Coordinates of C-alpha atoms in Angstrom, one line a residue:
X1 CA 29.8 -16.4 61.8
X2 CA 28.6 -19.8 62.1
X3 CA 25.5 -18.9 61.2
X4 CA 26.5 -17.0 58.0
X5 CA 28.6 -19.9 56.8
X6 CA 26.0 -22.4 56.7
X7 CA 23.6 -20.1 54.6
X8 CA 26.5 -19.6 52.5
X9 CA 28.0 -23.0 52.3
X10 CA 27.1 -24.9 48.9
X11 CA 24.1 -27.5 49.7
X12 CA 24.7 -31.3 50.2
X13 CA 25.8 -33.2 47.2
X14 CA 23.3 -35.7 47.6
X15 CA 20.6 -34.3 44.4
X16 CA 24.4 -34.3 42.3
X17 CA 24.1 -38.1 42.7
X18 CA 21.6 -39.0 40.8
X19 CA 22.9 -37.1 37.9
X20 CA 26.1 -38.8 37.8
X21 CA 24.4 -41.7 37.7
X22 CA 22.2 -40.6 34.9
X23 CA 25.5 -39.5 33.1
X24 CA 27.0 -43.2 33.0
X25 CA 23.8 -45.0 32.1
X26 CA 24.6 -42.3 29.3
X27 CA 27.9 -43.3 28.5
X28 CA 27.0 -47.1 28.6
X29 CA 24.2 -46.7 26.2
X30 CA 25.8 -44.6 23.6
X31 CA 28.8 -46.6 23.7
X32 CA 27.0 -49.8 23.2
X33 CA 24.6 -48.2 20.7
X34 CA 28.4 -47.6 19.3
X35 CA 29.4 -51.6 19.7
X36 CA 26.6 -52.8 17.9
X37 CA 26.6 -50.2 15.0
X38 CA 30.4 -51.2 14.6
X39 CA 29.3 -55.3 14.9
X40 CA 25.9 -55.4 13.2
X41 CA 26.3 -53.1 9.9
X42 CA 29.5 -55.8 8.2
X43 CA 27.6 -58.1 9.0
X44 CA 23.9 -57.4 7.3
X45 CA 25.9 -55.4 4.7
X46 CA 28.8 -57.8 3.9
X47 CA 30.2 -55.9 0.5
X48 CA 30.5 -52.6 2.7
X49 CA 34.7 -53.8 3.5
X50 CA 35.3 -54.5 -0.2
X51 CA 34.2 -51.3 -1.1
X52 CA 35.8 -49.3 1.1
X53 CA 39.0 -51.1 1.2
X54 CA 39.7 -50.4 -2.4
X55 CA 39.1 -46.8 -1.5
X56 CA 42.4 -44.8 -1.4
X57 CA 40.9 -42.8 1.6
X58 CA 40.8 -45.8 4.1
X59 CA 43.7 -48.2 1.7
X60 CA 46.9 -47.8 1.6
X61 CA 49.9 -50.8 1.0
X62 CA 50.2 -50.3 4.8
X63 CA 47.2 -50.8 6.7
X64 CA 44.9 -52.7 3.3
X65 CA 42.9 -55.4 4.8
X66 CA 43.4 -57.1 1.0
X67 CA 46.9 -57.6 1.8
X68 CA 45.9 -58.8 5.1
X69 CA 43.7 -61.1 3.8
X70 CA 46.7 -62.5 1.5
X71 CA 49.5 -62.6 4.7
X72 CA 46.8 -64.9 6.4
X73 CA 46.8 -67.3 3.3
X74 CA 49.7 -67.9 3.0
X75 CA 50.6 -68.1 6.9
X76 CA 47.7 -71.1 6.8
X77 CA 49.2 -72.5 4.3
X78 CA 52.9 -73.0 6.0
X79 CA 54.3 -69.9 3.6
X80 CA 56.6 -67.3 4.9
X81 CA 54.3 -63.7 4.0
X82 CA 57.8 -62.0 4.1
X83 CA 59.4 -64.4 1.9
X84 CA 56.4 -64.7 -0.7
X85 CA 57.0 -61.2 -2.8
X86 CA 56.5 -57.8 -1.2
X87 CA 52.6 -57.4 -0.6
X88 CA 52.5 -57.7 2.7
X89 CA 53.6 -54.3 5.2
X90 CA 51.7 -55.5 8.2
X91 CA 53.4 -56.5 11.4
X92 CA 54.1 -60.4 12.5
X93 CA 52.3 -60.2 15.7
X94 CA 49.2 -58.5 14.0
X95 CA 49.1 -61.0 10.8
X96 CA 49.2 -63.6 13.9
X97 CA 46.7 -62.4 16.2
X98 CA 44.2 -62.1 12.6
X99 CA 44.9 -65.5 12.0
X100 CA 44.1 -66.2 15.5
X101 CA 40.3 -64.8 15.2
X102 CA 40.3 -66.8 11.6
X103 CA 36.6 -65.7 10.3
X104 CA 34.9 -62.5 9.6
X105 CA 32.4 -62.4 12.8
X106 CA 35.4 -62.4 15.3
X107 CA 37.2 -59.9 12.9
X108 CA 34.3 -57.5 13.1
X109 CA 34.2 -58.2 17.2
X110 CA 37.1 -57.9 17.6
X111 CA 37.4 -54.5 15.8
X112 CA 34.1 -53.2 17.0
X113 CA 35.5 -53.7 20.4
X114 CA 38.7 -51.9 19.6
X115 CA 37.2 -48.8 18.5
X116 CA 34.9 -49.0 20.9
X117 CA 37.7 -48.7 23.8
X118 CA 38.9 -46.2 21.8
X119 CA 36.1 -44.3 22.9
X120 CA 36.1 -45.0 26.4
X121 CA 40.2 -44.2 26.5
X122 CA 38.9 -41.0 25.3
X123 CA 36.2 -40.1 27.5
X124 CA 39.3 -41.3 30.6
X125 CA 41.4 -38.5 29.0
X126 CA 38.9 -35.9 28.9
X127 CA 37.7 -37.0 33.1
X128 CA 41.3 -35.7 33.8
X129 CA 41.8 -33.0 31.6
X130 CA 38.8 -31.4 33.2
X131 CA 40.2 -32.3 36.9
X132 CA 43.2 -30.4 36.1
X133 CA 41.6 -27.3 34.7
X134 CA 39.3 -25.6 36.8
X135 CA 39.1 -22.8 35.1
X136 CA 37.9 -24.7 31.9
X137 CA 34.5 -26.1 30.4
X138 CA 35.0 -29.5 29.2
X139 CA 31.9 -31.8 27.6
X140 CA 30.3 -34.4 29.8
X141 CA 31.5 -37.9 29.5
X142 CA 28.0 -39.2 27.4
X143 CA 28.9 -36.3 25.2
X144 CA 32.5 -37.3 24.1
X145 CA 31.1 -40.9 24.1
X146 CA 28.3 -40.1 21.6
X147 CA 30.5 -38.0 19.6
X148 CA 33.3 -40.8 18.9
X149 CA 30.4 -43.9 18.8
X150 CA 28.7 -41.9 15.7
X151 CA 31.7 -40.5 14.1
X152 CA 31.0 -41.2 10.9
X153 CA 35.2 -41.6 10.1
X154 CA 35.1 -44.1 13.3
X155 CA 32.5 -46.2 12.0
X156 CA 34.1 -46.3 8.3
X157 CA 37.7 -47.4 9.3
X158 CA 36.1 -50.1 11.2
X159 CA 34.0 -51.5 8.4
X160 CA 37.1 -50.8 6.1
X161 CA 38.8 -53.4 8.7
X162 CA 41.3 -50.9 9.0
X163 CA 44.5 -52.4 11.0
X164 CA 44.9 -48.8 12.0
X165 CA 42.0 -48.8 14.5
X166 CA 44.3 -51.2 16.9
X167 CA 47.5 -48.7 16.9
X168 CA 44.7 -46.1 17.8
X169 CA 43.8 -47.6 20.4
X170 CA 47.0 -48.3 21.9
X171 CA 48.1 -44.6 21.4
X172 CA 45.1 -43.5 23.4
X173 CA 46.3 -45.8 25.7
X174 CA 49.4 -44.5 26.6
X175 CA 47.9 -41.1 26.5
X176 CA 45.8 -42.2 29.8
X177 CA 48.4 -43.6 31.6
X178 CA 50.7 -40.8 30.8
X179 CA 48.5 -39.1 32.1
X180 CA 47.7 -40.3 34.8
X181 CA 50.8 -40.6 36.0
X182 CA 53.9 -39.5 33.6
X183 CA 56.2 -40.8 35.9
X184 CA 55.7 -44.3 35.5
X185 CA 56.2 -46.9 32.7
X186 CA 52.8 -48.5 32.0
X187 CA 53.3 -45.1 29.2
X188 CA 56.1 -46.1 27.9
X189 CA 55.4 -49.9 27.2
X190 CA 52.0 -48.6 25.7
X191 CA 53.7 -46.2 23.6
X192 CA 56.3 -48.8 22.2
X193 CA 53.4 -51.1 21.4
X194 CA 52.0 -48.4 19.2
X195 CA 55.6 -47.9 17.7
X196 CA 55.7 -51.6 17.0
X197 CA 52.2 -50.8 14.6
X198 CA 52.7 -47.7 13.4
X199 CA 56.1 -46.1 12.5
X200 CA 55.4 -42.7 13.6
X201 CA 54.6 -43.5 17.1
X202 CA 58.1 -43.1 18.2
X203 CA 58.1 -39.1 17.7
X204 CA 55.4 -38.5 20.4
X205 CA 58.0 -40.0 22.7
X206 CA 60.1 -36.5 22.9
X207 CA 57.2 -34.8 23.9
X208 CA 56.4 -37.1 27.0
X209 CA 59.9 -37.4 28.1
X210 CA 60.4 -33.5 28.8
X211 CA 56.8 -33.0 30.6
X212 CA 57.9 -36.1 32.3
X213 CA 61.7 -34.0 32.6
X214 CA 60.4 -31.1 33.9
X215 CA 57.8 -32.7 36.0
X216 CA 60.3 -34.7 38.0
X217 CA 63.0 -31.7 38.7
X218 CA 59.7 -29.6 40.1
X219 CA 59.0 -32.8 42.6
X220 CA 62.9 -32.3 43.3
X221 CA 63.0 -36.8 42.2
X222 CA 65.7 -37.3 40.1
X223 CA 65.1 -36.6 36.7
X224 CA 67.9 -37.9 34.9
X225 CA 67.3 -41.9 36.6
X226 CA 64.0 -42.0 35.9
X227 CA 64.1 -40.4 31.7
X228 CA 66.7 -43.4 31.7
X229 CA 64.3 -45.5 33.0
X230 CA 61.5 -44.5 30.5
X231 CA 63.7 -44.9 27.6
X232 CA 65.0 -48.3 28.6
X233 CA 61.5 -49.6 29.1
X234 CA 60.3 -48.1 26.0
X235 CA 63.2 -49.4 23.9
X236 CA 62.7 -53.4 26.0
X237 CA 59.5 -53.6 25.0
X238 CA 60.4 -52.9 21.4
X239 CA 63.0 -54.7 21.1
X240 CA 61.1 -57.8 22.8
X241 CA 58.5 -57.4 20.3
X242 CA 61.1 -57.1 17.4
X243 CA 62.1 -60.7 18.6
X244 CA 59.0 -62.1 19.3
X245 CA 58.7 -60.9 15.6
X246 CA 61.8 -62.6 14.1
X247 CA 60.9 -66.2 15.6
X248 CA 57.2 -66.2 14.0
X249 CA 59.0 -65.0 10.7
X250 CA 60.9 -67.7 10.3
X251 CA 64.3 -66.3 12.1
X252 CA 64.5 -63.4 9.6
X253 CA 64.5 -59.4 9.7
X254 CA 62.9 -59.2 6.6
X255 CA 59.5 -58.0 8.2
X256 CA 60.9 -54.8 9.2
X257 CA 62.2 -54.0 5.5
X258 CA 58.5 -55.0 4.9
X259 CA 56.9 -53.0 7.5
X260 CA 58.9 -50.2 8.6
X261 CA 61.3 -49.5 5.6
X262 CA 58.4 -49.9 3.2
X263 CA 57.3 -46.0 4.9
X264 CA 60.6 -44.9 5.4
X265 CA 61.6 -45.5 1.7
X266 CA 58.4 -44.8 0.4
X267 CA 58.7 -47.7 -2.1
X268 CA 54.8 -48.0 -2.8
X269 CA 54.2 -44.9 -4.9
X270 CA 50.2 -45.4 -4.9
X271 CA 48.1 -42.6 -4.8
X272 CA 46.3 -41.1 -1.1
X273 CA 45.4 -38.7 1.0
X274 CA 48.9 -37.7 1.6
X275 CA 51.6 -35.3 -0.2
X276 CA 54.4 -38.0 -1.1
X277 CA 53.4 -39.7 -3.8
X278 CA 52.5 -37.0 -6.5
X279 CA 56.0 -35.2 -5.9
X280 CA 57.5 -39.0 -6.1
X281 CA 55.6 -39.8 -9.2
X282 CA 56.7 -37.0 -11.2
X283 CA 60.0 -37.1 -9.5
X284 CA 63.6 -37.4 -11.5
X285 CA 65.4 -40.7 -10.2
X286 CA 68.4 -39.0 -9.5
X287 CA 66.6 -36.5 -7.0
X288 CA 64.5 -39.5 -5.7
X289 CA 67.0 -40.4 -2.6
X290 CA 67.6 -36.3 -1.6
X291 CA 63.7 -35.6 -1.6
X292 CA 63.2 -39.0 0.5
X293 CA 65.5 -37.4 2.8
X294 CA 63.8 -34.0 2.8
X295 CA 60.5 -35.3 3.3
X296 CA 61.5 -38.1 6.0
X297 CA 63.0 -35.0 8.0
X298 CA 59.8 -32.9 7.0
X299 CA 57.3 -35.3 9.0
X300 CA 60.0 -35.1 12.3
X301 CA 61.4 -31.9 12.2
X302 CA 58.5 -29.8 13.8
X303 CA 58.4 -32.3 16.9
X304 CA 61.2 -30.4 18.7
X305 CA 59.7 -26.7 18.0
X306 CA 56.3 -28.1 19.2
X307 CA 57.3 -29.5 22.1
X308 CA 59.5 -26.4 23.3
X309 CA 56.7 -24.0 22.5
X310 CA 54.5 -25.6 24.9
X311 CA 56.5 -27.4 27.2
X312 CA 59.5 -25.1 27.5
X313 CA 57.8 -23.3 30.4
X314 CA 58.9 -24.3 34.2
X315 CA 54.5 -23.6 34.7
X316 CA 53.8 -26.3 31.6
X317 CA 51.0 -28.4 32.8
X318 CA 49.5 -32.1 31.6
X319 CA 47.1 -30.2 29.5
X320 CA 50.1 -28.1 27.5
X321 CA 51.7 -31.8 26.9
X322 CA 48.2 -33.6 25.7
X323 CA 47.6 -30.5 23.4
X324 CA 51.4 -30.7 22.3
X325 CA 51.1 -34.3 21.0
X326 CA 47.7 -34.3 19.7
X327 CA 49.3 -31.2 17.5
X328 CA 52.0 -33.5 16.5
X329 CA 49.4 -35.8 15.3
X330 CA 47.6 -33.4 13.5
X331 CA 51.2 -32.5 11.7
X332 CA 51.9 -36.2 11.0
X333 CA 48.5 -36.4 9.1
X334 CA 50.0 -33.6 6.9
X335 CA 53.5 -35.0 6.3
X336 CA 53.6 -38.6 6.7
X337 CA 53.7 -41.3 3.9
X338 CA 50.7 -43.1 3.6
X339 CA 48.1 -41.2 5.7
X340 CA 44.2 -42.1 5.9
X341 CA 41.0 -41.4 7.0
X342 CA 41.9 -43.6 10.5
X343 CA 44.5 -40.8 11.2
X344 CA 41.4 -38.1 10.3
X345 CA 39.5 -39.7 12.7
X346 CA 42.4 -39.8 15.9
X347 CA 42.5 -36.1 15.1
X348 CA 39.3 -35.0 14.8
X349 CA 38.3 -37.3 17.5
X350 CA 40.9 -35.6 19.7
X351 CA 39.7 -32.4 19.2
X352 CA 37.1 -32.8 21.1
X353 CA 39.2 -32.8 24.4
X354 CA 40.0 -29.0 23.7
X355 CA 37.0 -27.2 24.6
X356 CA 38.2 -24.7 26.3
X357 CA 40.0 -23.3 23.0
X358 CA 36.9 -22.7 21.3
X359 CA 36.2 -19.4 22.8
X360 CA 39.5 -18.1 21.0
X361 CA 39.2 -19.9 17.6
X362 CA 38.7 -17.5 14.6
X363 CA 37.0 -20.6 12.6
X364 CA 34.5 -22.1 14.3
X365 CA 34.9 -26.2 15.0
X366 CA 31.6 -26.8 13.1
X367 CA 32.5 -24.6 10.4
X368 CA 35.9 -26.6 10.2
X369 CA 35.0 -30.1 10.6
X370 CA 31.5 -29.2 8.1
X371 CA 34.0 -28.1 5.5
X372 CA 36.5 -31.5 6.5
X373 CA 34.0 -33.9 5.5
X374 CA 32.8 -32.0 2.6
X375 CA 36.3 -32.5 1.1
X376 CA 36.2 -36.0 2.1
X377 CA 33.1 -36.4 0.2
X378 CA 34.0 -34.6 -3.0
X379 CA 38.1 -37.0 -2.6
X380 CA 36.0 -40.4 -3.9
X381 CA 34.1 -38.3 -6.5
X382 CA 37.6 -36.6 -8.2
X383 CA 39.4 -40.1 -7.5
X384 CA 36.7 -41.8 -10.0
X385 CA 36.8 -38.8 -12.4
X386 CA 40.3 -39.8 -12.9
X387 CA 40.4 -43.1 -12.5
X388 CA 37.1 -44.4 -13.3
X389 CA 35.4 -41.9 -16.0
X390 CA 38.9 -41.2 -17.9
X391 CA 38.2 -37.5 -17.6
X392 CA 40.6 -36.0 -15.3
X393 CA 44.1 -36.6 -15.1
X394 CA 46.6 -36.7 -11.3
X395 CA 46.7 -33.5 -10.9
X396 CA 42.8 -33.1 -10.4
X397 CA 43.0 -35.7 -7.8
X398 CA 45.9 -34.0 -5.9
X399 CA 44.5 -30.5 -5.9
X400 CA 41.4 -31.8 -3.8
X401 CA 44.4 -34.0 -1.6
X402 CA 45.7 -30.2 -1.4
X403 CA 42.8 -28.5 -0.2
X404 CA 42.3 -31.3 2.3
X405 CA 45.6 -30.7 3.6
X406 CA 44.8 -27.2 4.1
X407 CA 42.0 -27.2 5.9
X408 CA 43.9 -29.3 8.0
X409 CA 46.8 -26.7 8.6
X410 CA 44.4 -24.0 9.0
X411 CA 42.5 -25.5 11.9
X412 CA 45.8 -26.7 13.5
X413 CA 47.2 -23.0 13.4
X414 CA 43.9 -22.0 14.5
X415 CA 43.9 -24.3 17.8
X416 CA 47.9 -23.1 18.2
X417 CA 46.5 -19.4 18.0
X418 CA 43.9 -20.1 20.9
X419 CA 46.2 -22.1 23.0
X420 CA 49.0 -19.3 23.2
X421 CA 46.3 -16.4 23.8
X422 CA 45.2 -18.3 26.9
X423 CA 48.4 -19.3 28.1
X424 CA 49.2 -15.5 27.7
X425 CA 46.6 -14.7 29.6
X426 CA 46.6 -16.7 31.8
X427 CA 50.5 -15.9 32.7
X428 CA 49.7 -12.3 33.0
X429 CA 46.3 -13.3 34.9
X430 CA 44.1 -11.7 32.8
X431 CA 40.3 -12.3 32.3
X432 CA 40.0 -14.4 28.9
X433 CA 36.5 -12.8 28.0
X434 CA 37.8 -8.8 28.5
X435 CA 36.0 -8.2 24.5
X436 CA 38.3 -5.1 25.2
X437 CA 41.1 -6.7 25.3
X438 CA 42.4 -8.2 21.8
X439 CA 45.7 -10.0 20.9
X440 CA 47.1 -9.5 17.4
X441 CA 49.6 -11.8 15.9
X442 CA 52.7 -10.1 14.3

């Protein structure tokens, strides 16, 4: 028996070594390739920001570094930005830290550098999705690093100067610590920091406190104490950062009229990616305020459904709640206000993680994400047809927004499809890859 179970035993894992070791001189070299294409490229090719920022794709009266640019002149110059008309929708604490790094080299550092960690949170999250599943494939570490260093939407919103690229990062963030370990807080604070730059933050917060629920009543720790816990460290943090926020405005709430009420209210009707602002441009005042209210709840009110479709099972796993929120984000880029190419690029960069779902897609990735960024090629080109050549009208530059936004829904229902034929089969415990065996959807 001895015998037989040394034959049979797997050999040493010393040749594995090198390999790893190969794989993160990988990862350092892709994602420094990634730095310096991020750093170098504003900086030889200066107008490159300009341009894009007066792009509707990568501008909105959110997240437009031109209205940056104007909060940080008139903070040097002793003016209140939230007192001096209504241009500026970007946070205190982000119009302080930009006036912090004063010149464009430490801008374009400091944003190369954020986007860069982006990548590196991501490759974290895919390490322990892969622990998790055995049963799945999941891309090396060098591959997920290459494929966000040379996304071609990563590298854009970083030369647009995008303010969104810093909320991204914080968002992966709390994605990594939540999951490694949902339990604790460092997920919450994260989360609430993201909230603090970006509105929508706040939804994803239902979907980590039931895995976090459900997580804690299977460890028999009590649940209740510790979701209290959560939401009082998520709700401190924002409300410290809230009043960090009123003493650098000058002892005034304004800002979050500004910043936060501004997307609620949807009071810049400028055209984008999005669905708002044709409806709102066409709109009856009289209907304005009911419609607000109907698309408001549109953007939230598939959170819940989500979230109980994949998390309402007792045998819910960390993987179910990662593919639940990035869903959620994939929704949000559908229904929210003022949605850009920065919000393309969290969700196409996220799909990545989901390899394992490939095998049951009926469109293939590189079919999907091919016919993505031919729609974002054509946007531009029907934007200046009716803007700059005269000879198209709104509605020609909303029917491509439209088609966008279906691709998008199809390759989210696509990825929902796959991820309940495996959780099927995998409750039943069948085999995945039995070609005789075919689900249908009724």
């Amino acid at each position: 028996m001895i015998t037989k179970t040394l034959a049979t035993s797997p050999s040493p894992s010393f040749p594995s070594s090198p390999s790893i070791a190969s794989d993160k001189k990988l990862v350092w070299l892709v994602m420094t390739l990634g730095f310096a294409l991020r750093l170098l490229v504003p900086m030889f090719i200066p107008d490159v920001t300009r341009v894009l920022d007066q792009s509707v794709l990568f501008s909105t009266p959110i997240n437009s570094f031109r209205s940056l640019k104007e909060a940080l002149f008139l903070s040097v110059n002793n003016m209140n930005p939230y007192r001096e008309g209504e241009i500026v929708h970007h946070p205190p604490l982000v119009i302080e830290l930009f006036r912090f790094l004063e010149s464009e080299v430490p801008m374009n550092i400091f944003l190369g550098l954020m986007d860069t960690l982006c990548g590196v949170q991501l490759i974290k999250l895919n390490r322990k999705l892969r622990d998790q599943d055995t049963d799945g494939s999941y891309y090396s570490d060098y591959i997920i690093g290459a494929f966000y260093s040379f996304n071609p939407l990563a590298l854009l919103t970083v030369y647009a100067k995008s303010t969104y690229t810093i909320n991204n990062f914080f968002f992966l963030a709390s994605l990594n610590a939540f999951a490694s370990n949902s339990l604790g807080f460092s997920c919450m604070i994260l989360l609430a920091i993201s909230t603090y730059l970006s509105y929508y933050s706040w939804y994803f917060l239902i979907p980590m406190l039931v895995f976090t629920y459900k997580k804690a009543s299977r460890e028999d720790k009590s649940a209740g104490k510790i979701i209290l816990r959560s939401v009082l460290t998520f709700l401190l943090t924002l409300v410290v950062l809230l009043g960090v926020s009123y003493k650098i405005s000058g002892n005034s709430f304004r800002f979050a009229s500004l910043v936060y009420g501004t997307i609620v209210r949807f009071r810049k009707i400028t055209p984008n990616l999005g669905l708002w602002w044709y409806f709102f441009t066409e709109m009856f005042d009289a209907f304005s305020e009911f419609y607000l209210g109907i698309f408001n709840l549109y953007s939230f009110i598939f959170v819940v459904p989500v979230t109980m479709r994949f998390l309402g099972m007792e045998s819910s796993t960390m993987i179910d709640a990662i593919f639940a929120i990035w869903s959620q984000v994939g929704i949000l880029n559908i229904s929210r206000a003022y949605p850009t190419i920065a919000d393309n690029n969290l969700y196409f960069s996220m799909m990545i993680l989901f390899k394992p779902l490939y095998k049951k897609l009926k469109v293939a990735p590189s079919v999907s994400t091919l016919a993505m960024f031919t729609i974002l090629l054509l946007l531009p080109v029907f934007y200046y047809v009716w803007m700059g050549a005269n000879s198209g009208n709104a509605n020609f530059f909303y029917a491509i927004g439209l088609t966008h936004t279906l691709i998008e829904m199809v390759v989210l229902s696509d990825f929902f499809w796959s991820k309940l034929q495996l959780n099927y089969y995998k409750s039943k415990r069948i085999d995945p890859d039995k070609k005789e065996l075919k689900l249908t959807q009724i």
